[in-house]
Coordinates of C-alpha atoms in Angstrom, one line a residue:
Chain A
X580 CA 114.3 201.7 122.4
X581 CA 118.0 200.8 122.4
X582 CA 117.8 197.5 124.2
X583 CA 115.1 195.0 123.4
X584 CA 115.1 193.4 126.9
X585 CA 116.1 194.2 130.3
X586 CA 117.2 190.7 131.6
X587 CA 120.9 190.6 130.9
X588 CA 123.8 192.8 131.8
X589 CA 124.6 195.2 129.1
X590 CA 128.2 195.8 127.7
X591 CA 128.7 198.8 125.5
X592 CA 132.3 199.3 124.3
X593 CA 133.3 202.6 122.8
X594 CA 135.5 203.6 119.8
X595 CA 136.4 207.1 118.6
X596 CA 135.2 207.3 115.0
X597 CA 138.1 207.6 112.5
X598 CA 140.8 207.1 115.0
X599 CA 142.6 204.5 112.8
X600 CA 142.1 203.4 109.1
X601 CA 140.5 200.2 110.1
X602 CA 138.5 201.6 113.2
X603 CA 135.4 200.0 111.9
X604 CA 137.0 196.6 112.4
X605 CA 137.0 197.3 116.1
X606 CA 133.1 197.6 115.9
X607 CA 133.1 194.3 114.3
X608 CA 135.4 192.9 116.9
X609 CA 133.3 194.3 119.9
X610 CA 130.1 192.9 118.3
X611 CA 131.7 189.5 117.8
X612 CA 132.9 189.3 121.6
X613 CA 129.7 190.2 123.2
X614 CA 128.8 194.0 122.9
X615 CA 125.3 194.6 123.5
X616 CA 125.6 198.0 121.8
X617 CA 128.4 200.1 120.7
X618 CA 129.1 203.8 121.5
X619 CA 130.9 205.7 118.7
X620 CA 132.6 209.1 119.7
X621 CA 132.3 211.7 116.9
X622 CA 135.4 213.7 117.7
X623 CA 135.1 217.4 118.6
X624 CA 138.2 219.8 118.9
X625 CA 137.2 220.9 122.5
X626 CA 135.9 217.9 124.5
X627 CA 134.9 219.3 127.8
X628 CA 134.3 216.2 129.6
X629 CA 136.9 213.9 128.3
X630 CA 140.3 213.0 130.1
X631 CA 143.7 212.7 128.4
X632 CA 142.9 209.3 126.6
X633 CA 139.7 210.2 124.8
X634 CA 141.1 213.7 124.1
X635 CA 144.1 212.2 122.4
X636 CA 142.0 209.7 120.5
X637 CA 139.9 212.7 119.3
X638 CA 143.0 214.8 118.4
X639 CA 144.4 211.9 116.4
X640 CA 141.0 211.2 114.6
X641 CA 140.7 215.0 113.7
X642 CA 144.3 215.0 112.5
X643 CA 143.5 212.1 110.2
X644 CA 140.6 214.1 108.8
X645 CA 137.8 212.7 110.6
X646 CA 134.4 214.3 109.8
X647 CA 130.9 213.2 110.1
X648 CA 130.8 212.5 106.5
X649 CA 133.8 210.2 106.6
X650 CA 132.9 208.4 109.8
X651 CA 129.3 207.6 108.4
X652 CA 131.1 206.6 105.1
X653 CA 133.2 204.2 107.1
X654 CA 130.1 202.8 108.8
X655 CA 128.4 202.2 105.5
X656 CA 130.5 199.1 105.2
X657 CA 129.8 197.7 108.6
X658 CA 126.9 195.5 109.2
X659 CA 125.8 196.3 112.6
X660 CA 124.0 193.7 114.6
X661 CA 123.8 195.7 117.8
X662 CA 122.5 199.2 118.3
X663 CA 125.0 202.1 117.6
X664 CA 125.0 205.1 119.7
X665 CA 126.9 208.3 118.8
X666 CA 128.4 210.5 121.6
X667 CA 129.4 214.0 120.6
X668 CA 129.4 217.6 121.9
X669 CA 126.7 220.3 121.6
X670 CA 128.3 222.3 118.9
X671 CA 128.1 219.3 116.6
X672 CA 124.7 218.0 117.7
X673 CA 123.0 221.5 117.2
X674 CA 124.0 221.6 113.4
X675 CA 121.0 221.4 111.1
X676 CA 120.2 217.8 109.9
X677 CA 122.7 216.2 112.3
X678 CA 120.3 213.7 114.0
X679 CA 118.7 212.9 110.6
X680 CA 122.0 212.0 109.1
X681 CA 122.8 209.8 112.1
X682 CA 119.4 208.0 111.7
X683 CA 119.9 207.4 108.0
X684 CA 123.3 205.8 108.8
X685 CA 121.6 203.4 111.1
X686 CA 122.5 205.1 114.4
X687 CA 119.8 204.5 117.2
X688 CA 120.9 206.8 120.1
X689 CA 122.6 210.0 120.7
X690 CA 124.6 211.2 123.9
X691 CA 125.5 214.8 124.2
X692 CA 127.4 215.4 127.5
X693 CA 127.4 219.2 127.4
X694 CA 123.7 219.5 126.7
X695 CA 122.2 219.1 130.1
X696 CA 118.5 218.9 131.0
X697 CA 118.0 222.6 130.8
X698 CA 119.5 223.0 127.3
X699 CA 118.7 219.6 125.7
X700 CA 115.1 220.3 124.4
X701 CA 116.0 221.3 120.9
X702 CA 118.5 218.5 120.5
X703 CA 116.1 216.0 122.0
X704 CA 113.4 217.1 119.7
X705 CA 115.5 216.8 116.5
X706 CA 116.8 213.4 117.7
X707 CA 113.4 212.1 118.4
X708 CA 111.9 213.4 115.1
X709 CA 114.7 211.3 113.4
X710 CA 113.8 208.3 115.4
X711 CA 116.9 208.5 117.7
X712 CA 116.8 208.1 121.4
X713 CA 118.4 210.9 123.6
X714 CA 120.4 209.3 126.3
X715 CA 120.9 211.5 129.4
X716 CA 123.9 211.6 131.7
X717 CA 123.5 211.7 135.6
X718 CA 126.5 212.4 137.9
X719 CA 127.1 211.7 141.6
X720 CA 126.5 215.4 142.1
X721 CA 123.0 215.5 140.5
X722 CA 120.6 216.4 143.2
X723 CA 117.4 214.0 143.8
X724 CA 114.8 216.4 142.2
X725 CA 116.9 216.8 139.2
X726 CA 117.7 213.1 139.1
X727 CA 113.8 212.5 139.0
X728 CA 113.4 215.0 136.1
X729 CA 116.2 213.4 134.1
X730 CA 115.0 209.9 134.7
X731 CA 111.4 211.0 133.7
X732 CA 112.6 212.2 130.4
X733 CA 115.3 209.5 129.7
X734 CA 115.3 207.4 126.5
X735 CA 117.3 204.4 125.5
X736 CA 119.2 204.0 128.9
X737 CA 120.5 206.3 131.6
X738 CA 124.3 206.9 131.5
X739 CA 125.5 206.9 135.3
X740 CA 128.7 208.9 135.3
X741 CA 130.5 207.1 138.1
X742 CA 132.9 209.9 139.2
X743 CA 133.1 213.6 139.6
X744 CA 135.5 214.0 136.9
X745 CA 136.4 213.4 133.3
X746 CA 136.6 210.2 131.4
X747 CA 139.6 207.9 132.0
X748 CA 141.1 204.8 133.4
X749 CA 141.3 204.6 137.2
X750 CA 142.6 202.2 139.6
X751 CA 139.3 201.2 141.2
X752 CA 135.5 201.9 140.6
X753 CA 134.4 205.0 142.4
X754 CA 132.3 204.4 145.5
X755 CA 129.9 206.9 144.1
X756 CA 129.0 204.5 141.2
X757 CA 126.8 201.9 143.1
X758 CA 124.6 204.3 145.0
X759 CA 124.2 206.5 141.9
X760 CA 123.0 203.5 139.8
X761 CA 120.9 202.2 142.7
X762 CA 119.1 205.7 143.0
X763 CA 118.4 206.0 139.3
X764 CA 117.3 202.4 139.0
X765 CA 114.4 203.3 141.5
X766 CA 113.3 206.1 139.1
X767 CA 113.0 204.4 135.8
X768 CA 112.2 201.1 134.0
X769 CA 115.1 201.9 131.5
X770 CA 118.5 200.1 132.0
X771 CA 121.0 202.2 133.9
X772 CA 124.7 201.9 132.7
X773 CA 127.7 202.9 134.7
X774 CA 130.5 204.7 132.8
X775 CA 133.7 206.6 133.3
X776 CA 136.5 204.6 134.9
X777 CA 135.3 201.3 134.2
X778 CA 138.9 200.1 133.4
X779 CA 139.0 196.3 134.0
X780 CA 136.7 193.2 133.8
X781 CA 136.7 193.4 137.8
X782 CA 135.4 197.0 137.7
X783 CA 132.7 195.8 135.3
X784 CA 131.7 192.9 137.4
X785 CA 131.5 195.1 140.5
X786 CA 129.5 197.7 138.6
X787 CA 126.9 195.4 137.4
X788 CA 126.0 194.4 140.9
X789 CA 124.4 197.8 141.1
X790 CA 123.7 198.7 137.6
X791 CA 122.4 197.1 134.5
X792 CA 125.5 197.5 132.5
X793 CA 128.6 199.3 131.7
X794 CA 130.2 201.5 129.1
X795 CA 133.9 201.0 128.5
X796 CA 135.9 203.6 126.6
X797 CA 139.3 204.9 127.8
X798 CA 140.5 201.5 128.6
X799 CA 140.0 200.3 125.1
X800 CA 141.1 203.4 123.5
X801 CA 144.3 203.5 125.5
X802 CA 145.2 200.2 124.1
X803 CA 144.3 201.2 120.6
X804 CA 146.5 204.3 120.9
X805 CA 149.3 202.1 122.1
X806 CA 149.0 200.1 119.0
X807 CA 146.6 197.2 119.8
X808 CA 144.8 195.7 116.9
X809 CA 141.1 195.5 116.5
X810 CA 141.3 191.8 117.3
X811 CA 143.2 192.5 120.5
X812 CA 140.4 195.0 121.5
X813 CA 137.9 192.1 120.6
X814 CA 139.6 189.8 123.1
X815 CA 139.6 192.5 125.7
X816 CA 136.0 193.0 125.2
X817 CA 135.4 189.3 125.7
X818 CA 137.1 189.5 129.0
X819 CA 134.6 192.2 130.2
X820 CA 131.7 190.2 128.8
X821 CA 132.9 187.1 130.7
X822 CA 133.5 189.0 134.0
X823 CA 130.1 190.5 133.8
X824 CA 128.3 187.1 133.5
X825 CA 126.6 186.0 130.5
X826 CA 125.3 182.6 131.1
X827 CA 128.2 180.1 131.3
X828 CA 130.5 182.3 129.4
X829 CA 128.4 182.0 126.3
X830 CA 128.3 185.2 124.4
X831 CA 125.2 187.3 125.0
X832 CA 123.6 188.6 121.9
X833 CA 120.3 190.5 122.5
X834 CA 117.8 190.6 119.7
X835 CA 117.8 193.9 118.0
Chain B
X280 CA 115.3 242.3 129.6
X281 CA 116.9 245.6 129.0
X282 CA 120.2 245.9 127.5
X283 CA 123.0 245.0 129.8
X284 CA 120.8 244.3 132.8
X285 CA 120.3 240.9 134.4
X286 CA 120.2 238.0 131.8
X287 CA 116.8 236.3 131.0
X288 CA 115.8 232.8 132.4
X289 CA 118.6 230.3 132.0
X290 CA 121.2 232.9 131.7
X291 CA 120.1 234.0 128.2
X292 CA 121.1 237.2 126.4
X293 CA 118.8 236.9 123.5
X294 CA 119.5 233.6 121.9
X295 CA 123.0 233.5 123.4
X296 CA 124.3 232.4 126.7
X297 CA 123.0 229.4 128.6
X298 CA 124.7 226.6 130.6
X299 CA 126.2 224.0 128.2
X300 CA 128.2 222.0 130.6
X301 CA 128.3 218.4 131.9
X302 CA 125.6 217.3 134.2
X303 CA 128.4 216.9 136.9
X304 CA 129.0 220.8 136.8
X305 CA 125.4 221.8 137.1
X306 CA 125.3 221.9 140.8
X307 CA 128.5 223.9 140.8
X308 CA 127.2 226.4 138.4
X309 CA 124.1 226.7 140.4
X310 CA 126.0 227.0 143.6
X311 CA 128.1 230.0 142.1
X312 CA 124.8 231.7 140.9
X313 CA 123.1 231.4 144.2
X314 CA 126.4 232.7 146.1
X315 CA 126.7 235.5 143.5
X316 CA 123.0 236.5 143.7
X317 CA 123.3 236.5 147.6
X318 CA 126.6 238.4 147.7
X319 CA 125.6 241.1 145.1
X320 CA 122.5 241.9 147.3
X321 CA 124.5 242.1 150.4
X322 CA 125.9 245.5 151.3
X323 CA 128.5 244.0 153.3
X324 CA 130.0 242.2 150.2
X325 CA 129.8 245.2 148.1
X326 CA 131.5 247.3 150.8
X327 CA 134.3 244.9 151.0
X328 CA 134.8 244.7 147.3
X329 CA 134.7 248.6 146.9
X330 CA 137.1 248.9 149.7
X331 CA 139.6 246.4 148.1
X332 CA 139.3 248.0 144.7
X333 CA 140.0 251.4 146.4
X334 CA 142.9 250.4 148.8
X335 CA 144.4 247.6 146.9
X336 CA 143.6 247.7 143.3
X337 CA 144.1 251.6 143.0
X338 CA 140.7 252.7 141.9
X339 CA 139.3 254.9 140.6
X340 CA 141.7 254.7 137.6
X341 CA 141.8 258.1 135.9
X342 CA 140.5 259.1 132.4
X343 CA 143.5 260.6 130.6
X344 CA 142.9 263.0 127.7
X345 CA 145.4 261.9 124.9
X346 CA 146.1 265.5 123.9
X347 CA 149.0 265.1 121.3
X348 CA 147.5 262.1 119.7
X349 CA 144.0 263.7 119.6
X350 CA 145.4 266.7 117.8
X351 CA 147.2 264.4 115.3
X352 CA 143.9 262.4 114.6
X353 CA 141.6 265.3 114.7
X354 CA 139.2 264.1 117.3
X355 CA 139.3 264.1 121.2
X356 CA 140.6 260.8 122.6
X357 CA 140.0 259.9 126.2
X358 CA 141.7 256.9 127.7
X359 CA 140.2 255.0 130.6
X360 CA 143.4 253.8 132.3
X361 CA 142.9 250.2 133.4
X362 CA 146.6 249.9 132.8
X363 CA 147.1 251.8 136.1
X364 CA 145.1 249.3 138.2
X365 CA 147.3 247.0 140.4
X366 CA 148.6 244.0 138.3
X367 CA 148.5 246.2 135.3
X368 CA 145.1 245.4 133.7
X369 CA 141.3 245.5 134.2
X370 CA 141.6 241.9 135.1
X371 CA 142.0 242.7 138.9
X372 CA 138.5 244.2 139.1
X373 CA 136.8 240.9 138.2
X374 CA 139.2 238.6 140.1
X375 CA 138.8 240.5 143.4
X376 CA 135.1 240.1 143.2
X377 CA 135.4 236.4 142.3
X378 CA 138.1 235.6 144.9
X379 CA 135.9 237.4 147.6
X380 CA 133.0 235.2 146.4
X381 CA 135.1 232.1 146.5
X382 CA 136.2 232.8 150.1
X383 CA 132.5 233.5 151.0
X384 CA 131.5 230.2 149.5
X385 CA 134.3 228.4 151.6
X386 CA 136.3 227.4 148.6
X387 CA 140.1 226.8 149.3
X388 CA 141.3 227.0 145.7
X389 CA 141.0 229.1 142.4
X390 CA 141.3 227.6 139.1
X391 CA 142.0 230.0 136.2
X392 CA 142.8 230.0 132.6
X393 CA 145.0 232.7 131.0
X394 CA 146.1 233.7 127.6
X395 CA 148.3 236.8 127.8
X396 CA 148.8 235.9 131.5
X397 CA 147.0 239.1 132.8
X398 CA 144.1 237.2 134.3
X399 CA 146.5 234.6 135.7
X400 CA 148.5 237.3 137.3
X401 CA 145.4 239.0 138.8
X402 CA 144.1 235.6 140.0
X403 CA 147.3 234.6 141.6
X404 CA 147.4 238.1 143.2
X405 CA 143.9 237.9 144.6
X406 CA 144.5 234.3 145.7
X407 CA 147.7 235.5 147.6
X408 CA 145.8 238.4 149.2
X409 CA 142.9 236.2 150.4
X410 CA 144.9 233.1 151.4
X411 CA 143.6 230.9 148.7
X412 CA 145.6 228.4 146.5
X413 CA 145.8 229.2 142.8
X414 CA 146.1 226.9 139.9
X415 CA 146.4 228.7 136.4
X416 CA 146.3 226.8 133.2
X417 CA 148.1 228.3 130.3
X418 CA 148.9 227.1 126.8
X419 CA 152.3 226.1 126.1
X420 CA 152.6 228.8 123.3
X421 CA 151.4 231.5 125.5
X422 CA 153.8 230.5 128.2
X423 CA 156.6 231.0 125.6
X424 CA 155.4 234.4 124.5
X425 CA 154.3 235.7 127.9
X426 CA 157.2 234.6 130.1
X427 CA 157.3 237.8 132.3
X428 CA 153.6 237.0 133.4
X429 CA 154.4 233.5 134.0
X430 CA 157.3 234.4 136.3
X431 CA 155.0 236.8 138.1
X432 CA 152.3 234.0 138.7
X433 CA 155.0 231.8 140.2
X434 CA 156.3 234.5 142.5
X435 CA 152.9 235.1 143.7
X436 CA 152.6 231.4 144.8
X437 CA 150.5 230.2 141.9
X438 CA 151.0 226.9 140.1
X439 CA 151.1 227.2 136.3
X440 CA 150.1 224.2 134.5
X441 CA 151.2 224.2 130.9
X442 CA 148.6 223.0 128.4
X443 CA 149.9 221.1 125.3
X444 CA 146.8 220.1 123.6
X445 CA 145.2 221.7 120.5
X446 CA 146.4 225.1 119.5
X447 CA 148.2 225.3 123.0
X448 CA 146.6 228.8 123.6
X449 CA 143.9 230.2 125.7
X450 CA 141.1 228.0 124.1
X451 CA 142.9 224.9 125.3
X452 CA 143.8 226.3 128.6
X453 CA 140.1 227.0 129.2
X454 CA 139.2 223.4 128.2
X455 CA 141.8 222.0 130.7
X456 CA 140.6 224.4 133.5
X457 CA 137.0 223.2 132.9
X458 CA 138.1 219.5 133.0
X459 CA 139.9 220.1 136.3
X460 CA 136.9 222.0 137.7
X461 CA 134.7 218.9 136.9
X462 CA 136.9 216.8 139.1
X463 CA 137.3 219.5 142.0
X464 CA 134.0 221.3 142.5
X465 CA 134.2 220.6 146.3
X466 CA 137.1 222.6 147.0
X467 CA 137.9 224.6 143.9
X468 CA 136.3 227.6 142.6
X469 CA 136.6 228.2 138.8
X470 CA 137.5 231.9 138.4
X471 CA 136.7 232.6 134.7
X472 CA 138.6 235.6 133.3
X473 CA 136.2 236.9 130.9
X474 CA 132.5 237.3 130.1
X475 CA 132.2 233.8 129.0
X476 CA 131.6 230.3 130.3
X477 CA 128.2 228.9 131.6
X478 CA 125.5 231.1 133.4
X479 CA 126.2 232.9 135.7
X480 CA 129.7 233.7 134.7
X481 CA 129.1 236.2 131.7
X482 CA 126.7 238.2 133.7
X483 CA 128.8 237.9 136.9
X484 CA 132.0 239.0 135.2
X485 CA 130.3 241.9 133.6
X486 CA 128.9 243.1 136.8
X487 CA 132.4 242.9 138.4
X488 CA 133.7 244.8 135.4
X489 CA 130.8 247.3 135.3
X490 CA 133.0 249.5 137.5
X491 CA 135.0 250.5 134.5
X492 CA 132.2 251.9 132.6
X493 CA 130.5 253.5 135.7
X494 CA 133.6 255.4 136.8
X495 CA 134.2 256.5 133.3
X496 CA 130.8 257.9 133.0
X497 CA 131.4 260.1 136.2
X498 CA 134.7 261.2 134.9
X499 CA 133.8 262.4 131.5
X500 CA 132.2 265.9 131.1
X501 CA 129.6 264.7 128.7
X502 CA 128.7 261.3 127.3
X503 CA 131.3 260.4 124.5
X504 CA 130.1 260.0 121.0
X505 CA 131.9 256.7 120.6
X506 CA 133.1 254.2 123.4
X507 CA 135.6 251.8 122.1
X508 CA 137.3 248.7 123.7
X509 CA 139.1 245.6 122.6
X510 CA 137.3 242.3 122.6
X511 CA 138.8 238.9 123.2
X512 CA 136.2 237.2 125.5
X513 CA 135.3 240.7 125.9
X514 CA 135.2 241.5 129.6
X515 CA 136.8 245.1 129.5
X516 CA 134.4 245.9 126.6
X517 CA 131.4 244.6 128.5
X518 CA 132.4 246.5 131.7
X519 CA 132.9 249.8 129.7
X520 CA 129.7 249.3 127.5
X521 CA 127.7 248.7 130.7
X522 CA 128.3 252.2 131.8
X523 CA 127.2 253.6 128.6
X524 CA 124.5 251.1 127.3
X525 CA 121.6 253.5 128.2
X526 CA 123.2 256.5 126.4
X527 CA 123.5 257.6 122.8
X528 CA 127.1 256.7 122.7
X529 CA 127.9 254.5 119.8
X530 CA 129.7 251.3 121.2
X531 CA 132.4 249.7 119.3
X532 CA 134.2 246.5 120.1
X533 CA 137.5 245.6 118.4
X534 CA 138.6 242.1 117.8
X535 CA 141.8 240.7 116.5
X536 CA 141.6 240.1 112.8
X537 CA 142.8 236.4 113.4
X538 CA 140.3 235.7 116.1
X539 CA 137.2 237.7 115.0
X540 CA 134.2 235.6 116.4
X541 CA 131.9 238.5 116.0
X542 CA 132.7 239.4 112.4
X543 CA 134.1 236.0 111.2
X544 CA 132.3 233.5 113.2
X545 CA 128.8 231.9 113.4
X546 CA 126.6 230.7 116.3
X547 CA 127.9 227.7 118.2
X548 CA 128.5 226.2 121.6
X549 CA 132.0 226.5 123.2
X550 CA 133.2 226.5 126.8
X551 CA 129.7 226.3 128.3
X552 CA 127.7 228.9 126.3
X553 CA 126.1 229.6 123.1
X554 CA 127.7 232.5 121.3
X555 CA 129.5 233.5 118.1
X556 CA 132.5 231.2 117.5
X557 CA 135.1 230.5 114.8
X558 CA 134.4 227.1 113.4
X559 CA 135.0 225.2 110.3
X560 CA 132.4 223.6 107.9
X561 CA 132.2 220.6 110.1
X562 CA 131.7 222.3 113.3
X563 CA 135.1 221.9 114.7
X564 CA 136.3 225.0 116.6
X565 CA 138.9 226.9 114.5
X566 CA 142.2 228.1 115.7
X567 CA 142.4 231.8 116.3
X568 CA 145.6 233.7 115.5
X569 CA 146.8 237.1 116.8
X570 CA 149.9 238.8 118.1
X571 CA 147.9 239.4 121.2
X572 CA 147.8 236.3 123.2
X573 CA 144.7 237.7 125.2
X574 CA 142.8 238.0 122.0
X575 CA 143.8 234.7 120.4
X576 CA 140.5 233.2 121.2
X577 CA 137.9 231.8 118.8
X578 CA 134.9 232.7 120.8
X579 CA 133.4 235.8 122.4
X580 CA 131.2 236.5 125.4
X581 CA 127.5 235.7 124.7
X582 CA 126.3 239.2 125.7
X583 CA 128.5 240.7 123.0
X584 CA 126.8 238.3 120.5
X585 CA 123.5 239.7 121.7
X586 CA 124.7 243.3 121.6
X587 CA 125.8 242.7 118.1
X588 CA 122.6 240.8 117.0
X589 CA 120.4 243.8 118.2
X590 CA 122.6 246.3 116.9
X591 CA 123.4 248.1 120.1
X592 CA 127.1 247.6 119.6
X593 CA 129.3 247.2 116.5
X594 CA 132.3 245.0 116.2
X595 CA 135.2 245.6 113.9
X596 CA 138.8 244.0 113.6
X597 CA 142.3 245.2 113.6
X598 CA 145.4 243.3 112.2
X599 CA 148.6 242.6 113.8
X600 CA 150.7 245.2 112.0
X601 CA 148.5 248.2 112.5
X602 CA 148.1 247.2 116.2
X603 CA 151.9 247.1 116.7
X604 CA 152.1 250.6 114.9
X605 CA 149.4 251.8 117.3
X606 CA 151.5 250.8 120.3
X607 CA 154.4 252.8 119.1
X608 CA 152.2 255.7 118.3
X609 CA 150.8 255.9 121.7
X610 CA 154.1 255.4 123.3
X611 CA 155.7 258.3 121.4
X612 CA 152.7 260.7 121.6
X613 CA 151.5 260.1 125.2
X614 CA 154.1 258.3 127.0
X615 CA 152.0 255.3 127.5
X616 CA 152.9 251.8 126.3
X617 CA 149.5 249.9 126.0
X618 CA 149.1 246.2 126.0
X619 CA 148.8 244.6 122.5
X620 CA 145.3 243.7 123.4
X621 CA 144.3 247.3 124.2
X622 CA 146.1 248.6 121.0
X623 CA 143.5 246.7 118.8
X624 CA 141.0 249.4 119.9
X625 CA 143.5 252.3 119.3
X626 CA 144.3 250.8 115.8
X627 CA 140.7 251.0 114.9
X628 CA 140.4 254.5 116.1
X629 CA 143.6 255.6 114.1
X630 CA 142.2 253.9 111.0
X631 CA 138.7 255.3 111.5
X632 CA 140.0 258.8 112.4
X633 CA 138.5 260.3 109.2
X634 CA 135.1 259.1 110.2
X635 CA 135.4 260.2 113.8
X636 CA 136.6 263.8 113.0
X637 CA 135.7 266.2 115.7
X638 CA 134.0 263.6 117.9
X639 CA 134.8 262.5 121.5
X640 CA 136.0 259.0 121.7
X641 CA 136.5 257.1 124.9
X642 CA 138.7 254.1 124.7
X643 CA 139.3 251.6 127.5
X644 CA 143.1 251.1 127.8
X645 CA 142.6 247.7 129.4
X646 CA 146.2 246.8 130.2
X647 CA 149.8 248.0 130.1
X648 CA 152.3 246.7 127.5
X649 CA 155.3 245.6 129.9
X650 CA 154.4 242.0 129.2
X651 CA 154.7 242.4 125.5
X652 CA 158.1 244.3 125.4
X653 CA 159.7 241.2 123.5
X654 CA 157.2 241.8 120.7
X655 CA 157.9 245.4 120.1
X656 CA 161.7 245.0 119.7

């Protein structure tokens, strides 16, 4: 279980592991500004579902020598007070011992966007054996019967991809996001979080009228690539938190 | 499932294949699979395709005995002449099939990736013929080394999108085409150029290329001892092998030494399927390197991984220098300038001539070398 209660709106900011020397400071900043969980991207050379920003972030991290070993070593110095979730591609996730290593490092969940329902069983089994939740993605194109199957096997939360497209900032929240989140919520007790294109606090506020929370990735990584400091990313996270409502602007911190 | 028949459940060839794509692409893949199954069982579709192959692509292509080179090597070398097909390579077979399918599905636009440019040219050609838009993704490095084909694609009305990420070659063009497809499944059809990608592509592309092997089978007096073809993704080899898989012929695929997923790779997931891929100790996809842009690819189609695993086909490599030498040798002995890609198969035959003495060897000459002229000077 990623989230201990379902009563508040969840904010999950993202950071590409190893993107900068002090990337773990971003996690601290996220956590200090109201993140309910943090998604860490384990960079892959051929990211099929990522748009230009996350792709650039992955390339930069790999060019800096980011590996699973180094990313986990960086995390060892970080005192996580919220659940950590790793997102990466199937070629990394199928490697022997992968899930166990994540679990040892304190990771609670795993997202593998190119391992759909039909191919996910071995990865989910390995994740579960290590004590990790395998978080599924659904898309606006997912048909109702498949949506039911995915929701039935979901763990942690359901990641509702708001657009037919890759990750990336967008001018407005896609109209497909709300109906998709609503459809999935009818099928599961787990939280449903909207991701892809949640670019501004206003988008996040709109998203959580339909969903239980949001994942914010490209908007944060764009600022980081443009030179923003971890503290500035923390401030930005706080704005998302505030817009999503958190009880009189007080930081929400779920018990872990 | 028998060798080179329909894949097993979920598009598996043994432990390889499958459909490793984002959830958003699953309906698109299912739609392509349903449309292909329907079309392939429809005599009308098969008739339309056969007619286009005959009156437009120039099929059947001949099998040419390479008499002078055969005498030099001490074997009987037969060349299946895909270089004589319209647009200069075997790629047109697959693309006419997929473009007809796209039109049948009501799609307006073809998306394609290309390395050497042969698949891009073929896709642009078929799109022009059938009144479809065409967007071709091509690595910046390949755009530099395959300028004549870029010019051809543009003349045919295609939009060529330079891809500047990663190694700036076929691998990255494929990533970009897939990312674009995710965002455009309603109007666009992703026309994959080789026997790779998510199910049903590896199977479908092999079926569209099967014509190479089946034609050759009827054109040779007896089943050759050895059947050889170059392998990047492996579509000309898969099409050729399909015609001989049920015979005693030895099947040999020849990869570029710098892009040898079968001989130097390990099982992994890339571009929507599980197959043999070149990767580093951390699971990152390695950059392939070859003088032939079409073989500069770190993966291979899943059916080749399977054929290799069960021992039905063997895979070898050829290096850049011997490949260029092979091009010159065929040019001077037979008056045929092969594509650098095809010359990998020839380089292996030249090197293996001692072991092949007295045997009949059929080689698929997958494309012509006009596009590579700068490399030969």
